[in-house]
Structure formats: structure tokens, C-alpha cells
Coordinates of C-alpha atoms and ligand atoms in Angstrom, one line a residue:
X22 CA 0.0 0.0 0.0
X23 CA 1.6 3.3 -1.0
X24 CA -0.4 5.8 1.1
X25 CA -0.7 5.4 4.8
X26 CA -2.9 7.8 6.8
X27 CA -2.3 7.9 10.6
X28 CA -5.3 9.3 12.5
X29 CA -6.5 9.9 16.0
X30 CA -9.7 8.5 17.7
X31 CA -12.3 8.7 15.0
X32 CA -15.0 10.1 17.2
X33 CA -12.9 12.9 18.6
X34 CA -10.2 13.8 16.0
X35 CA -11.7 16.5 13.7
X36 CA -8.4 17.1 11.8
X37 CA -8.1 13.4 11.2
X38 CA -11.7 13.3 9.9
X39 CA -10.9 15.9 7.3
X40 CA -8.1 13.9 5.8
X41 CA -9.8 10.6 6.3
X42 CA -13.0 11.8 4.5
X43 CA -11.0 13.3 1.7
X44 CA -9.0 10.1 1.0
X45 CA -12.2 8.0 1.2
X46 CA -13.8 10.2 -1.4
X47 CA -10.9 10.4 -3.8
X48 CA -8.4 7.6 -3.2
X49 CA -10.2 4.9 -1.3
X50 CA -7.4 2.4 -1.8
X51 CA -5.3 3.7 1.1
X52 CA -4.3 2.3 4.4
X53 CA -5.4 3.9 7.7
X54 CA -4.1 3.4 11.2
X55 CA -5.4 4.9 14.4
X56 CA -3.2 6.0 17.3
X57 CA -5.2 6.1 20.5
X58 CA -5.4 9.4 22.4
X59 CA -4.3 8.5 25.9
X60 CA -3.1 12.1 26.4
X61 CA -1.3 14.9 24.7
X62 CA 1.5 15.4 27.3
X63 CA 5.0 14.6 26.5
X64 CA 4.9 11.3 28.4
X65 CA 1.8 10.0 26.6
X66 CA 1.9 6.9 24.4
X67 CA 0.2 8.9 21.7
X68 CA 3.0 11.5 21.6
X69 CA 5.7 8.8 21.8
X70 CA 4.2 6.9 18.9
X71 CA 3.3 9.9 16.7
X72 CA 6.6 11.7 17.3
X73 CA 8.3 8.8 15.5
X74 CA 6.4 9.8 12.4
X75 CA 5.5 13.5 12.5
X76 CA 7.7 16.4 13.3
X77 CA 4.8 18.2 15.0
X78 CA 3.5 15.0 16.8
X79 CA -0.1 15.7 15.7
X80 CA -2.5 13.8 13.6
X81 CA -3.3 13.4 10.8
X82 CA -0.1 12.4 9.1
X83 CA 0.2 11.0 5.6
X84 CA 3.1 8.7 4.6
X85 CA 3.7 8.1 0.9
X86 CA 5.8 4.9 0.6
X87 CA 6.1 5.4 -3.1
X88 CA 8.2 8.5 -2.7
X89 CA 11.3 8.7 -0.5
X90 CA 12.6 11.9 1.1
X91 CA 16.3 12.9 0.9
X92 CA 17.1 10.6 3.9
X93 CA 15.6 7.7 2.0
X94 CA 12.5 7.5 4.3
X95 CA 8.9 7.5 3.1
X96 CA 7.7 11.0 2.4
X97 CA 5.7 12.5 5.4
X98 CA 3.0 15.1 4.9
X99 CA 2.0 16.4 8.4
X100 CA -0.6 19.1 8.2
X101 CA -4.2 18.8 7.0
X102 CA -4.1 21.5 4.5
X103 CA -0.8 20.2 3.1
X104 CA -2.4 16.7 2.9
X105 CA -5.3 18.2 0.9
X106 CA -2.9 19.8 -1.5
X107 CA -0.8 16.6 -1.8
X108 CA -3.9 14.6 -2.6
X109 CA -5.0 17.2 -5.2
X110 CA -1.6 16.8 -6.9
X111 CA -1.6 13.0 -6.4
X112 CA -4.8 12.6 -8.4
X113 CA -5.0 15.6 -10.7
X114 CA -8.1 14.3 -12.5
X115 CA -10.2 14.2 -9.4
X116 CA -12.2 17.2 -8.4
X117 CA -10.5 17.7 -5.1
X118 CA -10.7 21.4 -5.8
X119 CA -13.2 22.9 -8.2
X120 CA -12.0 23.1 -11.8
X121 CA -13.3 26.7 -12.2
X122 CA -10.5 29.0 -10.9
X123 CA -13.0 31.4 -9.3
X124 CA -14.7 28.6 -7.4
X125 CA -11.3 27.1 -6.6
X126 CA -10.1 30.4 -5.0
X127 CA -13.3 30.7 -3.0
X128 CA -13.0 27.1 -1.8
X129 CA -9.4 27.6 -0.8
X130 CA -10.2 30.8 1.0
X131 CA -12.9 29.2 3.1
X132 CA -10.7 26.1 3.9
X133 CA -7.9 28.5 5.0
X134 CA -10.4 30.4 7.1
X135 CA -11.4 27.1 8.7
X136 CA -7.8 26.1 9.2
X137 CA -6.9 29.2 11.2
X138 CA -10.3 30.4 12.5
X139 CA -13.6 29.5 14.2
X140 CA -11.7 29.0 17.5
X141 CA -14.7 29.5 19.7
X142 CA -16.7 26.8 18.0
X143 CA -13.7 24.5 18.0
X144 CA -12.8 25.2 21.6
X145 CA -16.3 25.2 23.1
X146 CA -17.8 22.4 21.0
X147 CA -15.1 19.8 20.4
X148 CA -16.1 17.2 17.9
X149 CA -17.7 14.1 19.4
X150 CA -19.4 11.7 17.0
X151 CA -22.1 9.7 18.7
X152 CA -23.7 11.3 21.7
X153 CA -26.5 13.9 21.7
X154 CA -25.0 17.0 23.2
X155 CA -27.9 19.3 22.6
X156 CA -28.3 20.1 26.3
X157 CA -24.7 21.4 26.5
X158 CA -25.2 23.1 23.1
X159 CA -28.3 25.0 24.3
X160 CA -26.5 26.3 27.4
X161 CA -23.4 27.3 25.4
X162 CA -25.5 29.0 22.7
X163 CA -27.5 31.0 25.2
X164 CA -24.5 32.6 26.9
X165 CA -21.8 32.7 24.3
X166 CA -21.8 35.5 21.8
X167 CA -18.5 34.5 20.3
X168 CA -19.9 31.0 19.5
X169 CA -22.9 32.6 17.9
X170 CA -20.6 34.8 15.8
X171 CA -18.6 31.8 14.6
X172 CA -21.7 29.9 13.6
X173 CA -23.3 32.9 11.9
X174 CA -20.1 33.4 9.8
X175 CA -20.0 29.7 8.8
X176 CA -23.7 29.8 7.8
X177 CA -23.2 33.0 5.8
X178 CA -20.3 31.4 4.0
X179 CA -22.1 28.2 3.3
X180 CA -25.3 29.9 2.1
X181 CA -23.3 32.2 -0.2
X182 CA -21.5 29.2 -1.9
X183 CA -24.7 27.0 -2.0
X184 CA -26.5 29.9 -3.7
X185 CA -23.7 30.5 -6.2
X186 CA -23.1 26.9 -7.1
X187 CA -26.6 25.6 -6.5
X188 CA -25.5 22.7 -4.1
X189 CA -25.9 20.1 -3.0
X190 CA -22.3 20.6 -1.8
X191 CA -20.5 23.9 -1.3
X192 CA -19.1 24.2 -4.8
X193 CA -21.6 21.9 -6.5
X194 CA -19.9 18.5 -6.3
X195 CA -18.3 17.0 -3.2
X196 CA -14.7 18.3 -2.8
X197 CA -12.0 19.2 -0.3
X198 CA -14.0 22.1 1.1
X199 CA -16.8 19.7 2.1
X200 CA -14.3 17.3 3.7
X201 CA -12.9 20.3 5.5
X202 CA -16.3 21.2 6.9
X203 CA -17.5 17.7 7.7
X204 CA -16.4 18.0 11.4
X205 CA -18.2 21.3 11.6
X206 CA -21.4 19.5 10.4
X207 CA -20.8 16.9 13.1
X208 CA -20.5 19.6 15.8
X209 CA -23.5 21.6 14.7
X210 CA -25.6 18.5 14.7
X211 CA -24.3 16.9 18.0
X212 CA -24.7 20.2 19.9
X213 CA -28.0 21.0 18.2
X214 CA -26.9 24.5 17.3
X215 CA -29.6 26.4 15.3
X216 CA -29.1 26.4 11.5
X217 CA -31.1 27.7 8.6
X218 CA -33.1 25.3 6.4
X219 CA -30.6 25.7 3.6
X220 CA -27.7 24.9 5.9
X221 CA -29.6 21.9 7.3
X222 CA -30.0 20.5 3.7
X223 CA -26.3 20.9 3.2
X224 CA -25.6 19.2 6.5
X225 CA -27.8 16.3 5.5
X226 CA -26.0 16.0 2.1
X227 CA -22.6 15.9 3.9
X228 CA -23.8 13.4 6.5
X229 CA -25.1 11.0 3.9
X230 CA -22.1 11.2 1.6
X231 CA -20.5 7.7 1.6
X232 CA -17.0 9.0 2.7
X233 CA -18.6 10.7 5.7
X234 CA -20.8 7.7 6.5
X235 CA -17.8 5.4 6.4
X236 CA -15.8 7.6 8.8
X237 CA -18.8 8.0 11.2
X238 CA -19.5 4.2 11.2
X239 CA -16.0 3.6 12.4
X240 CA -16.3 6.5 14.9
X241 CA -19.4 4.9 16.5
X242 CA -17.9 1.4 16.6
X243 CA -14.5 2.4 18.0
X244 CA -15.6 5.2 20.4
X245 CA -14.2 4.9 23.9
X246 CA -14.9 7.6 26.5
X247 CA -11.9 9.8 27.2
X248 CA -12.5 12.2 30.1
X249 CA -10.1 14.9 28.9
X250 CA -11.9 15.1 25.6
X251 CA -15.3 15.4 27.3
X252 CA -14.9 17.5 30.4
X253 CA -18.7 18.1 30.4
X254 CA -19.6 14.4 30.8
X255 CA -18.8 11.9 33.5
X256 CA -19.3 8.9 31.4
X257 CA -20.5 7.9 28.0
X258 CA -23.9 7.0 29.3
Ligands
LIG314 N1 -2.7 22.1 12.1 C1 -2.8 20.7 12.3 C2 -3.6 20.5 13.6 C3 -3.6 19.0 13.9 C4 -4.1 18.7 15.4 O1 -4.1 19.6 16.2 N2 -4.5 17.5 15.6 C5 -4.9 17.1 16.9 C6 -6.0 16.0 16.8 S1 -7.5 16.5 16.1 C7 -3.7 16.6 17.7 O2 -3.0 15.8 17.1 N3 -3.6 17.0 18.9 C8 -2.5 16.5 19.7 C9 -1.8 17.7 20.4 O3 -2.4 18.8 20.4 O4 -0.8 17.5 21.0 C10 -3.4 20.0 11.1 O5 -4.1 20.7 10.4 O6 -3.2 18.9 10.8

């Protein structure tokens, strides 16, 4: 197998989900391996394992065994946006990015905004595929204007692209931008945050895409409760 994707716990790791969904959609013949999140401190097994592969000791990490680096080791690509660009070059005929240069620039802009932004949504509503967190979501929503601002901006960006390209995905057909927002779809749904009808339709389209379904199936089957990932819950009950 030439491409090896190393991911974190499927139910919690939003960055892993972006890369995992993208590969499932465009290059399904890849190998995937999960490294369990026992902790993120220097002494954790997770860090010890992932440090052997990635210079940043984070997931996802893509290893291409077909290409060797200048030390003769399989090429390592260690950041989600870089993985997206690598896959776009790896399969140039696949619509990872829209073919139209205007749509492509818009898709890249929104992915970059996601990569560096929406910190309140990310911090307050960590991805957690499986449980219904609408109670936590309702409390957060009522008191947190920053969270409301992040969700409002995401919805405005989605509605703008859905209007321009007529759906069902953000730039028409499924692409990197939808893989990038798939964990956001999971968060909005799990925490029951209010969305417009148009955004709900988009969320339904993302949730039922085979690449997203495949990721979520594994997430539900492999989910184990990790307390530091869910400080708002005492158990997975
Ligand atoms: N900018 C990185 C972020 C990756 C990241 O933070 N991944 C989380 C898991 S979702 C992680 O590995 N956390 C471990 C840590 O923070 O030490 C990317 O885009 O890949």
C-alpha cells in the first residue's frame, strides 16, 4: 500500500476526519491506522508513537511509501491543508478542488479560514461523533456571543456558496471544502446549534455522503470515552 494515513480517535479527532474523508472520497485504496489518544502530554503513548512519524507530533499524518525523502525515508506530509494539496496533486483528474478558478479560489479561501479560525466553535464544542450534546449546546448557545458569531459566519459562507453553485455541496460536487467542513457539520448536529433550512439541507447531504458515512460508522464502533476530551460528561452514558 503506498499511502498510509495515521489518524487519532475517529469520534474525537476532527483534523483526522478531514483527511480521512478526503481520502475515502478520492483515493479509497489507502491504508489507515489509528493511534489512540491516551493524552497529549510529552509522556503519553500517543506522543511517543506519533513523534516517531511526524515532526509536529499531531494527527493526521500522511506517509507516501512510493516517494522517499532525501534521507531515504517515506515522504511524510503532516498538516491537514498540506495533505489536501498533496492529494489534489496526487490525483490531478479528481475534483479535489473545483476546476473553475474562481470557485477554486473561493473554496481555498474558506478552507484557509477554517484552518486558522472559528476558534470559539472549536474550543467550546469539540467534535464528538455519537452522543447527543444538545443540552450542552443549548447552554453554550444562550450565553456565548463568540460562539454565535462563529456559527453565523459559517452559515453565511455556506449559504453564499450554496447559492452561487446551486448545491448540493458547497461548490456543486463534493470536494476538499466539504471534507474540511465535515467535522463542523458533526459539531452543529451533535450540539444541536440552530441552523437555517438551507444549511440543514447541506448538512444532510454531507452526513449522507459515503465517505462521511464510512468515517462515522468507524467512529461509532470504535468510540471509547476519554474524560479529557469530554470535560462536560462523567461517562459515555
Ligand atoms: N494544524 C494541524 C492540527 C492537527 C491537530 O491539532 N490534531 C490534533 C488531533 S485533532 C492533535 O494531534 N492533537 C495533539 C496535540 O495537540 O498534542 C493540522 O491541520 O493537521
